[in-house]
PDB file of C-alpha atoms in Angstrom:
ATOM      1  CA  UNK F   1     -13.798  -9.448  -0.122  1.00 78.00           C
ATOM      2  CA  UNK F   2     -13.193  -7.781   3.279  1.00 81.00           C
ATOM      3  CA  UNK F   3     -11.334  -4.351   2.228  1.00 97.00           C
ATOM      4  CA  UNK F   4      -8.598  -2.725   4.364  1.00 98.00           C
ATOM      5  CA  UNK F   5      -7.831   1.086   4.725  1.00 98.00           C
ATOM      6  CA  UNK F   6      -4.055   2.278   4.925  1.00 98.00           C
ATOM      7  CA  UNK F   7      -3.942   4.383   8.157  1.00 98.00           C
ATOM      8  CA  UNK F   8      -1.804   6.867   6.577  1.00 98.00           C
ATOM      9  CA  UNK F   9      -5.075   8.036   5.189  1.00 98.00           C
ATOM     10  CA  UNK F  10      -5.971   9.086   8.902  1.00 98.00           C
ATOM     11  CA  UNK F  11      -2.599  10.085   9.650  1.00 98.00           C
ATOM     12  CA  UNK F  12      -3.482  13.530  11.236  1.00 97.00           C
ATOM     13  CA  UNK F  13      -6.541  12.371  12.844  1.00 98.00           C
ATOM     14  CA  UNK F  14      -4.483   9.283  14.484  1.00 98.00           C
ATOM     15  CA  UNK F  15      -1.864  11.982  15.730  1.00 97.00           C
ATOM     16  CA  UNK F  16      -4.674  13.918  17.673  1.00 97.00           C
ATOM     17  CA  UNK F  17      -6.523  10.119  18.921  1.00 98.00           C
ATOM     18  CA  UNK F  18      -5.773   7.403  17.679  1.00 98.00           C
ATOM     19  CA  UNK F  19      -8.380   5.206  20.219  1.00 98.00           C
ATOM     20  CA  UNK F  20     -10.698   7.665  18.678  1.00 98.00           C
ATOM     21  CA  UNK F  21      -9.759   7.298  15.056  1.00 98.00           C
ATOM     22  CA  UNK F  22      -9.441   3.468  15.014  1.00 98.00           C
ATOM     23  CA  UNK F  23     -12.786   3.240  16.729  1.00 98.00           C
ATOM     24  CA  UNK F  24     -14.246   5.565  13.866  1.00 98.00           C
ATOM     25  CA  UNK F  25     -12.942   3.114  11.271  1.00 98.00           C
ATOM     26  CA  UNK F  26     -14.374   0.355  12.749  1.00 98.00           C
ATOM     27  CA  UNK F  27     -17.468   2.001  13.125  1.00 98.00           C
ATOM     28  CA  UNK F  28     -17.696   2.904   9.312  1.00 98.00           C
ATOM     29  CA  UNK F  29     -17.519  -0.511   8.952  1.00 97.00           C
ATOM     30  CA  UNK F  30     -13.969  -1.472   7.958  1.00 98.00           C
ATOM     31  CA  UNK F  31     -12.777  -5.047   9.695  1.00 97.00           C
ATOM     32  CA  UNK F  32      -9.271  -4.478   9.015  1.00 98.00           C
ATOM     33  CA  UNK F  33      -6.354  -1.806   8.499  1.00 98.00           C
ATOM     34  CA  UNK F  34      -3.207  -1.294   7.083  1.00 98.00           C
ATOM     35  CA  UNK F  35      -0.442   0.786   9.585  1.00 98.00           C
ATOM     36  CA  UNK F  36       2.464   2.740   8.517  1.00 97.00           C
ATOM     37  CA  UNK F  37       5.340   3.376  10.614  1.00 91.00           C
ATOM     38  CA  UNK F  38       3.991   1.609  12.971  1.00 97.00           C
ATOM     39  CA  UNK F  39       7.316   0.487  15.041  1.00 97.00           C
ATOM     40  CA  UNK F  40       6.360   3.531  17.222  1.00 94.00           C
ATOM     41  CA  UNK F  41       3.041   3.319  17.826  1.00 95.00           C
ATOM     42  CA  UNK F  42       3.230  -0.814  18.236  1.00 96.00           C
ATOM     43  CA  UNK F  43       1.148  -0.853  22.005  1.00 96.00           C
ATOM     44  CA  UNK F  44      -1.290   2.018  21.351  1.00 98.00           C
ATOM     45  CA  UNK F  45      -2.374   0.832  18.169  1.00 98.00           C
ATOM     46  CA  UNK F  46      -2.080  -2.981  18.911  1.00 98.00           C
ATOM     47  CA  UNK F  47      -4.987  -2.367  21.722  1.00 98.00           C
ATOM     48  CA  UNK F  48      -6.845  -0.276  20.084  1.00 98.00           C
ATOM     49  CA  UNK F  49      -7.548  -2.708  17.019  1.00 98.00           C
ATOM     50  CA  UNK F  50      -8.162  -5.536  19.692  1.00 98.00           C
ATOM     51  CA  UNK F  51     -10.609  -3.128  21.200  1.00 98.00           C
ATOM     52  CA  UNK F  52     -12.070  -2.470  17.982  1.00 98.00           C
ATOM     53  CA  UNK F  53     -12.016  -6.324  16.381  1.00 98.00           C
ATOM     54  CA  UNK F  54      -9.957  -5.045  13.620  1.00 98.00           C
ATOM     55  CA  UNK F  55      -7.447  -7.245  12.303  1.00 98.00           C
ATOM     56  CA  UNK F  56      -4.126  -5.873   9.950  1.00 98.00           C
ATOM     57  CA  UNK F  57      -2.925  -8.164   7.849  1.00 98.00           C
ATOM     58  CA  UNK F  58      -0.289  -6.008   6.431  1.00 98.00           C
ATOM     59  CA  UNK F  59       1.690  -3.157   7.120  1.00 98.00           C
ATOM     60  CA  UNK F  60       4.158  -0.420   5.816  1.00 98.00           C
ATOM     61  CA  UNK F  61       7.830   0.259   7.197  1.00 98.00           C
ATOM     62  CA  UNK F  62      11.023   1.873   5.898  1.00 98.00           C
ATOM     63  CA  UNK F  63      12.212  -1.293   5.476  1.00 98.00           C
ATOM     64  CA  UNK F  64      15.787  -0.560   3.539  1.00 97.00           C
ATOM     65  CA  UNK F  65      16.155   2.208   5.935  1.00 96.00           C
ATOM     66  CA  UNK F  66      15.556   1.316   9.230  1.00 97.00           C
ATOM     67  CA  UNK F  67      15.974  -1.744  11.798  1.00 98.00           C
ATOM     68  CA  UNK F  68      14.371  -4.596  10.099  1.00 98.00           C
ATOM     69  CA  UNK F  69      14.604  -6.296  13.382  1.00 98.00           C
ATOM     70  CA  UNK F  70      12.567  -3.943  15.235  1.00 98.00           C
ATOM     71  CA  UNK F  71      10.204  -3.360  12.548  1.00 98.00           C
ATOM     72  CA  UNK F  72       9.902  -7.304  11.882  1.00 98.00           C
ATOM     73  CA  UNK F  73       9.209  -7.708  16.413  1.00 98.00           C
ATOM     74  CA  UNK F  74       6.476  -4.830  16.042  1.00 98.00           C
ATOM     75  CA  UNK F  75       4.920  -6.661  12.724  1.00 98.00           C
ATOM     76  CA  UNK F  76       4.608  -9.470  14.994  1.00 98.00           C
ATOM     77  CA  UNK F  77       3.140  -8.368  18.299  1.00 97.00           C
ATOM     78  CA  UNK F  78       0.524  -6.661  15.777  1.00 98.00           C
ATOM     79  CA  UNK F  79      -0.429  -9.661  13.927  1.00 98.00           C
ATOM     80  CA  UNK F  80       1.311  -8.494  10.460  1.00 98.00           C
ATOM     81  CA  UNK F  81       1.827 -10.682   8.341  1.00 98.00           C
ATOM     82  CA  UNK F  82       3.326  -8.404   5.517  1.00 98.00           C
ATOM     83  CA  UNK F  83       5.512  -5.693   5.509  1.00 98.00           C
ATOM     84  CA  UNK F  84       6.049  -3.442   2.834  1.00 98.00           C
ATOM     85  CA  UNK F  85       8.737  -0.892   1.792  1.00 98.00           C
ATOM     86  CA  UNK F  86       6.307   1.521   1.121  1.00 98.00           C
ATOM     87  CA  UNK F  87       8.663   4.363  -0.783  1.00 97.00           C
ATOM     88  CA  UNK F  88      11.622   4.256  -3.106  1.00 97.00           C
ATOM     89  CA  UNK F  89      13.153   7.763  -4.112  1.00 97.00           C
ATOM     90  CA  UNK F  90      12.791   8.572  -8.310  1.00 98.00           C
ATOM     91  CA  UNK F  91      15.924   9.084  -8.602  1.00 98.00           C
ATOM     92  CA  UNK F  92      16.291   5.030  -7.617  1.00 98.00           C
ATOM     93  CA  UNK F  93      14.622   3.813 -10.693  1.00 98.00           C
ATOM     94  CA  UNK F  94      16.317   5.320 -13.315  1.00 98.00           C
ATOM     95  CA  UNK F  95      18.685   3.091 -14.541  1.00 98.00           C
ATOM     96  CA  UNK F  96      19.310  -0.941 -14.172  1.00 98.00           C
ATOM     97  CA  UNK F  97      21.902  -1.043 -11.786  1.00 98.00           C
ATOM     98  CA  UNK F  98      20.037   0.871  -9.513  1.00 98.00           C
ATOM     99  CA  UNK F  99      17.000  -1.070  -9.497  1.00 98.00           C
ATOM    100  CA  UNK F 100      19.074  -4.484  -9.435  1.00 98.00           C
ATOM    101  CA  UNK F 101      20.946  -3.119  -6.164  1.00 98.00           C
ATOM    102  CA  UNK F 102      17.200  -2.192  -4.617  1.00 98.00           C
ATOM    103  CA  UNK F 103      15.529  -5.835  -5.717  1.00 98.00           C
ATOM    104  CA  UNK F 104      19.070  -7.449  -3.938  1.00 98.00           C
ATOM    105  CA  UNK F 105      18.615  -5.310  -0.378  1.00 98.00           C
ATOM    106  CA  UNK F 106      14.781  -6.158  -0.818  1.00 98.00           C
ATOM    107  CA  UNK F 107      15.422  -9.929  -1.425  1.00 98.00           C
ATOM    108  CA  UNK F 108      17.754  -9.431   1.959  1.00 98.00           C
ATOM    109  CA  UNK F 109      14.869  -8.432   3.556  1.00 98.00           C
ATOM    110  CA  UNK F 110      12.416 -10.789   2.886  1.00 98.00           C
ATOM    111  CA  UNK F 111      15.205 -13.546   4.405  1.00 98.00           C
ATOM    112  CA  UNK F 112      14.895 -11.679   7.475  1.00 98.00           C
ATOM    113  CA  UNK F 113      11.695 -11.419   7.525  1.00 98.00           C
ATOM    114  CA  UNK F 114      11.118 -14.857   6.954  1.00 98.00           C
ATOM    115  CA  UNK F 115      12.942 -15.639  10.373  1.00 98.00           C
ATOM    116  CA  UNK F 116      10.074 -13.594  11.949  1.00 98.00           C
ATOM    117  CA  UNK F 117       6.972 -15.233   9.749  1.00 98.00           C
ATOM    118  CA  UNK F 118       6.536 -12.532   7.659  1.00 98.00           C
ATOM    119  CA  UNK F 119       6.553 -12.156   4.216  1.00 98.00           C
ATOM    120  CA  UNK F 120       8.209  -8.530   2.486  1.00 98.00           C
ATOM    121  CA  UNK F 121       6.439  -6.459  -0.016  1.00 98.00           C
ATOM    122  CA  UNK F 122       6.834  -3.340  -2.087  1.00 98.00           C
ATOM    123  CA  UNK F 123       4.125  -1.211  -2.962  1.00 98.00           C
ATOM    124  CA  UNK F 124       4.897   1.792  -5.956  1.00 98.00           C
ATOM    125  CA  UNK F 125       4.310   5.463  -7.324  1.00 98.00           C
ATOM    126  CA  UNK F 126       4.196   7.153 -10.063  1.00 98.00           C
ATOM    127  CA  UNK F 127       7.749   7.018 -11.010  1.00 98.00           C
ATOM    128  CA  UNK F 128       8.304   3.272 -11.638  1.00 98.00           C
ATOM    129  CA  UNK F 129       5.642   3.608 -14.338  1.00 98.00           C
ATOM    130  CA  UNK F 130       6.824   6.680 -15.689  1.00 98.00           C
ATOM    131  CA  UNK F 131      11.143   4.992 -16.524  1.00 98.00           C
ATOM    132  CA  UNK F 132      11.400   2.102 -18.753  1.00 98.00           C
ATOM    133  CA  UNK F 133      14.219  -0.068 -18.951  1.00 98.00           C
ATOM    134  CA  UNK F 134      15.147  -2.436 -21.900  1.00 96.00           C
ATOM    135  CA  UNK F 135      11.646  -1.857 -23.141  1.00 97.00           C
ATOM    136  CA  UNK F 136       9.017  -2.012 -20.390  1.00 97.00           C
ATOM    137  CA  UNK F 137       8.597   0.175 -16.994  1.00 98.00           C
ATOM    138  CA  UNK F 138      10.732  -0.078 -14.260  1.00 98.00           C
ATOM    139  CA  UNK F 139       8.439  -1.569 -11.981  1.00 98.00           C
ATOM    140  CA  UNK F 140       8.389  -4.747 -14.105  1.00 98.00           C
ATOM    141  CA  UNK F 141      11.933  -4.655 -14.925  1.00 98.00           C
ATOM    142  CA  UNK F 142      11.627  -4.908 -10.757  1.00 98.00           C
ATOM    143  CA  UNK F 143       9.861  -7.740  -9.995  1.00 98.00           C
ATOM    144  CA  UNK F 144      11.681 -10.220 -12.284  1.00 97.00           C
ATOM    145  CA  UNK F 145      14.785  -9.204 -10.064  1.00 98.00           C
ATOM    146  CA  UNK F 146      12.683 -10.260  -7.437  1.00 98.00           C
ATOM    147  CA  UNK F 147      12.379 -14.030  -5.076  1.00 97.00           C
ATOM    148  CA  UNK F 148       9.591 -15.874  -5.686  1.00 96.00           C
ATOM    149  CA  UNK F 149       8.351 -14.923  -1.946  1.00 95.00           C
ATOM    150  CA  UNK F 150       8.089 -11.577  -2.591  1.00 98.00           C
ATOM    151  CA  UNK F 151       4.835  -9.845  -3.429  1.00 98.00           C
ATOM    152  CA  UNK F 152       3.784  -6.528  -4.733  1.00 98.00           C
ATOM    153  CA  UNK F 153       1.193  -4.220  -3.772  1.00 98.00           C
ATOM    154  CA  UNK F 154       0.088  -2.430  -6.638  1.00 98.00           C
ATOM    155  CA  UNK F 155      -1.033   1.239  -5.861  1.00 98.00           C
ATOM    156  CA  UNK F 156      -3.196   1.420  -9.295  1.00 96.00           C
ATOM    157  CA  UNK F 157      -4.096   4.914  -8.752  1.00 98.00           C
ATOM    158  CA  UNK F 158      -0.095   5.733  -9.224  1.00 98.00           C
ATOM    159  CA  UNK F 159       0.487   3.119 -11.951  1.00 98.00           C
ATOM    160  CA  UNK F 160      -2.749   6.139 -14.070  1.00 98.00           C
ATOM    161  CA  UNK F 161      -0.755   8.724 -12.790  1.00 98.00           C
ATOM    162  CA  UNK F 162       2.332   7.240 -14.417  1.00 98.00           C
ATOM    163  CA  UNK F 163       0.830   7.203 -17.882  1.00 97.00           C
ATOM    164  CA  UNK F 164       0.246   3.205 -17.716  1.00 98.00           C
ATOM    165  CA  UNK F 165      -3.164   1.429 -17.687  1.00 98.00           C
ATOM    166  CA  UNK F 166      -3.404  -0.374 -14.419  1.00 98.00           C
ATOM    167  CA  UNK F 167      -5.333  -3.395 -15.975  1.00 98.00           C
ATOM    168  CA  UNK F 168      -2.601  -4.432 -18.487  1.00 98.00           C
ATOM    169  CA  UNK F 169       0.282  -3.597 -15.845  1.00 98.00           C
ATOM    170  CA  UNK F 170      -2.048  -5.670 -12.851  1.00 98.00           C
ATOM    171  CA  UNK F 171      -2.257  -8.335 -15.980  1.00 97.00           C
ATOM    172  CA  UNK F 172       1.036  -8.599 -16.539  1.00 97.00           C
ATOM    173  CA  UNK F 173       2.051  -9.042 -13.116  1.00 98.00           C
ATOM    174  CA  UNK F 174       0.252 -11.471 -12.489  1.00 97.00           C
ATOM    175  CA  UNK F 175       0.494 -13.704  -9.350  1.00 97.00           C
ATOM    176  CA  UNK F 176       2.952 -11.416  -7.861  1.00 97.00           C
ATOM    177  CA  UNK F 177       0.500  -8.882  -7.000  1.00 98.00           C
ATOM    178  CA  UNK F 178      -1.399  -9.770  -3.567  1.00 98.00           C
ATOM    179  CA  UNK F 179      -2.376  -6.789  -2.224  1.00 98.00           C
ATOM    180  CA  UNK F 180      -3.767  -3.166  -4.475  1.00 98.00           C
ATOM    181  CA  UNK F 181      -4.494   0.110  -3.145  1.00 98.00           C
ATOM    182  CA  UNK F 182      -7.790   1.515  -4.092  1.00 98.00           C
ATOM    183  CA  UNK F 183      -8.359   4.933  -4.994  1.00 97.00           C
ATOM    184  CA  UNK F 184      -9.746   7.580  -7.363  1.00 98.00           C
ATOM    185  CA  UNK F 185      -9.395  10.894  -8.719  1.00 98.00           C
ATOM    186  CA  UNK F 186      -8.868  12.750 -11.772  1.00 98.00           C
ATOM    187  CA  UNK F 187      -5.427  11.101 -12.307  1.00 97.00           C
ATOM    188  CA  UNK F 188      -3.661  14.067 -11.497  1.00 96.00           C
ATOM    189  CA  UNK F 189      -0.035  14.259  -8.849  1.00 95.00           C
ATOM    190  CA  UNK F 190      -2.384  16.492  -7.096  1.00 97.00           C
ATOM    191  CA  UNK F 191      -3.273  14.414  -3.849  1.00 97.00           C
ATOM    192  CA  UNK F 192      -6.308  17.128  -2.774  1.00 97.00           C
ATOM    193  CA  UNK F 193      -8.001  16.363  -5.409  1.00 98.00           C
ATOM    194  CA  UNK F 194      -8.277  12.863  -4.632  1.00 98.00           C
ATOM    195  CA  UNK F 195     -11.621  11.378  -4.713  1.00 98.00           C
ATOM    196  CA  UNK F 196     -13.752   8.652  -2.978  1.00 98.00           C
ATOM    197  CA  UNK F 197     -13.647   5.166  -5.275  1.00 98.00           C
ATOM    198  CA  UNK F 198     -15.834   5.526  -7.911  1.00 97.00           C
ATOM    199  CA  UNK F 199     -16.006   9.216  -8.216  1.00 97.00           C
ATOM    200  CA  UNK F 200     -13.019   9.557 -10.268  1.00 98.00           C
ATOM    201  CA  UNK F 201     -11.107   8.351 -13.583  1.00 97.00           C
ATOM    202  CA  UNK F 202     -10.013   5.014 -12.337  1.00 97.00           C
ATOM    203  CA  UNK F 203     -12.331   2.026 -13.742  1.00 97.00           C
ATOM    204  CA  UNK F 204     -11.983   0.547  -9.918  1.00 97.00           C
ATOM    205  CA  UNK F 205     -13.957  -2.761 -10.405  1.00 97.00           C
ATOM    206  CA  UNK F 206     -11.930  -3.285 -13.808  1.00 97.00           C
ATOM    207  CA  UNK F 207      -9.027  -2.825 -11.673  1.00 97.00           C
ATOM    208  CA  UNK F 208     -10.032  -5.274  -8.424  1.00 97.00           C
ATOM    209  CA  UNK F 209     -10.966  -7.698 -11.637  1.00 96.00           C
ATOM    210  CA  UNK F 210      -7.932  -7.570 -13.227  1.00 97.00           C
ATOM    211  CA  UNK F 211      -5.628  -8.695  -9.678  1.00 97.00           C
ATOM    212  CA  UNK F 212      -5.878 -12.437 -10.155  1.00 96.00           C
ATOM    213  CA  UNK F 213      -4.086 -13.407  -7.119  1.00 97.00           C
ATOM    214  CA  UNK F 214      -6.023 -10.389  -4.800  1.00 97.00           C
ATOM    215  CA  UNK F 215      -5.402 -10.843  -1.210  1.00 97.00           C
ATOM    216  CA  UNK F 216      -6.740  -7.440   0.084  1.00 97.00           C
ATOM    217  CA  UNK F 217      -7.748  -4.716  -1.593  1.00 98.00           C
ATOM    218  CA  UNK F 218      -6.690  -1.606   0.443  1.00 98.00           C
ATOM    219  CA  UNK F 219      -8.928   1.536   0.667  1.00 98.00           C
ATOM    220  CA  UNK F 220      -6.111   4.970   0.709  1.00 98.00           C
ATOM    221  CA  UNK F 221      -6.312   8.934   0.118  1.00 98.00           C
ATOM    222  CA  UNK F 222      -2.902  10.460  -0.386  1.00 98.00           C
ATOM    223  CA  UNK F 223      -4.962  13.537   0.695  1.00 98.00           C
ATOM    224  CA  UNK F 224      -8.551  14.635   0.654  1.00 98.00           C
ATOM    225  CA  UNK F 225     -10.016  18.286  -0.070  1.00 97.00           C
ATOM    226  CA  UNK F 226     -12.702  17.052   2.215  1.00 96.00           C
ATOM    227  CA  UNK F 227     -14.337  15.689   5.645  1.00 98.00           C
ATOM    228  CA  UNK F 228     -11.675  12.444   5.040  1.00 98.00           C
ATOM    229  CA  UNK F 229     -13.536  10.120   7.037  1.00 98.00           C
ATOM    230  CA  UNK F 230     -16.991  10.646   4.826  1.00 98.00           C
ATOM    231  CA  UNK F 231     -14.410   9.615   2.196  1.00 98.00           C
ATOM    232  CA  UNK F 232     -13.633   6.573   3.029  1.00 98.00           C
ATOM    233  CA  UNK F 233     -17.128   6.017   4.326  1.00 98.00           C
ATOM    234  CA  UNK F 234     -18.224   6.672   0.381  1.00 98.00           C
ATOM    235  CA  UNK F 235     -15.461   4.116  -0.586  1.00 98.00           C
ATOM    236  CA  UNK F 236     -16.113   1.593   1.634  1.00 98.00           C
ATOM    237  CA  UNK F 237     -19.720   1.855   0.116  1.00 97.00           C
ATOM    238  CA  UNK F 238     -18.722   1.946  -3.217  1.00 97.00           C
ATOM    239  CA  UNK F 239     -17.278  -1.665  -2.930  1.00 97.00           C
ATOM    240  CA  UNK F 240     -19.146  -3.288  -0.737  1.00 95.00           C
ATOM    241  CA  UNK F 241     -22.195  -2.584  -2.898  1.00 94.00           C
ATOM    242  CA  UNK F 242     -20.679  -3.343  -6.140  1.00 89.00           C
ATOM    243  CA  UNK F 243     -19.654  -6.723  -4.370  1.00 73.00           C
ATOM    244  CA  UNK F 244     -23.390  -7.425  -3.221  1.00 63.00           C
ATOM    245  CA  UNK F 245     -24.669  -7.184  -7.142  1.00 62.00           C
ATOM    246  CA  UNK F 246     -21.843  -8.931  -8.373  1.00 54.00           C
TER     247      UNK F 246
END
């Protein structure tokens, strides 16, 4: 599998240069990314992964608060075919009626988005894991609520942090999950202490195992208490060489 990185990892590089940055990724060795806010950035970035051969597949945007229009017209011109609402306050998943008033706008969504091509997403934290509803976590209770269209990207690293195991919850999920983010760490809300895949507490080829449906597997630090883009070098490593003695 050809892995992706979410460029929210490199946010602060990418502020300084982002020709610079993306042509850093590609030279680690990464074919394709995964943007974030990336309405205002659209040209820029858009020529610099054409310069670069790098491809993104999908994408993250404020979907249920923003213009899905304009976020769906950027998606497009940068060859997105997914867009995911990336973030979804705690205080949202608490009860039923909260979560059955996100799934509707989110449903709402992914008809617009459909107009444009491109298929809607939602990708979690902690906190979904962490509330259960009638008996199982939130995040579940979620993606019953959800059309058949739309998918989930699973950021396992969150679902530890939440006190679940991410194979049984990636298990359960089942087809609906097309896209993880990979990373490790000691399982802690402390993003600094983040570590490359493999270093930490996360059994990351259990996980990648245990997403049946796996479209891309997405390479992400929160944060890094290090030189971030030896990180994602290590990473990148990490999986490409446990794929190679598979």
């Amino acid at each position: 599998m050809d892995y992706s990185l979410q460029l929210y990892t490199l946010r602060r590089p990418l502020e300084e240069d982002l020709p610079g940055t993306i042509r850093r990724v590609a030279d680690i060795g990464f074919t394709q990314v995964e943007p974030y806010n990336f309405v205002t950035t659209a040209k820029e970035l858009g020529t610099a992964l054409k310069e670069n051969g790098l491809t993104a597949p999908s994408g993250h945007a404020p979907l249920l608060s923003q213009d899905q229009d304009e976020i769906f017209t950027a998606a497009r011109d940068l060859g997105i075919t997914t867009v995911i609402e990336p973030y979804i306050p705690a205080d949202r998943w608490q009860s039923a009626e909260d979560i059955r008033d996100t799934a509707g706008k989110l449903n709402e969504a992914a008809k617009k988005g459909a107009e444009y091509g491109i298929r809607v997403g939602y990708h979690n934290h902690q906190w979904e894991l962490e509330s259960i509803i009638e008996g199982r976590t939130a995040l579940e209770y979620f993606a019953d609520l959800l059309d058949p269209e739309l998918v989930l990207e699973v950021d396992t690293y969150w679902v530890a942090v939440g006190g679940q195991d991410p194979v049984d919850i990636l298990a359960r999920l089942g087809d609906r999950v097309k896209l993880i983010h990979i990373k490790d760490g000691p399982l802690t809300a402390d993003t600094k202490a983040q570590q490359p895949a493999g270093k930490g507490k996360v059994p990351v080829l259990d996980v990648i195992a245990a997403a049946k449906a796996l479209e891309v597997g997405v390479v992400e630090f929160d944060d890094y208490d290090g030189d971030i883009f030896q990180g994602i070098a290590e990473s990148l490593a990490f999986l490409n060489n446990a794929g190679a003695s598979a």
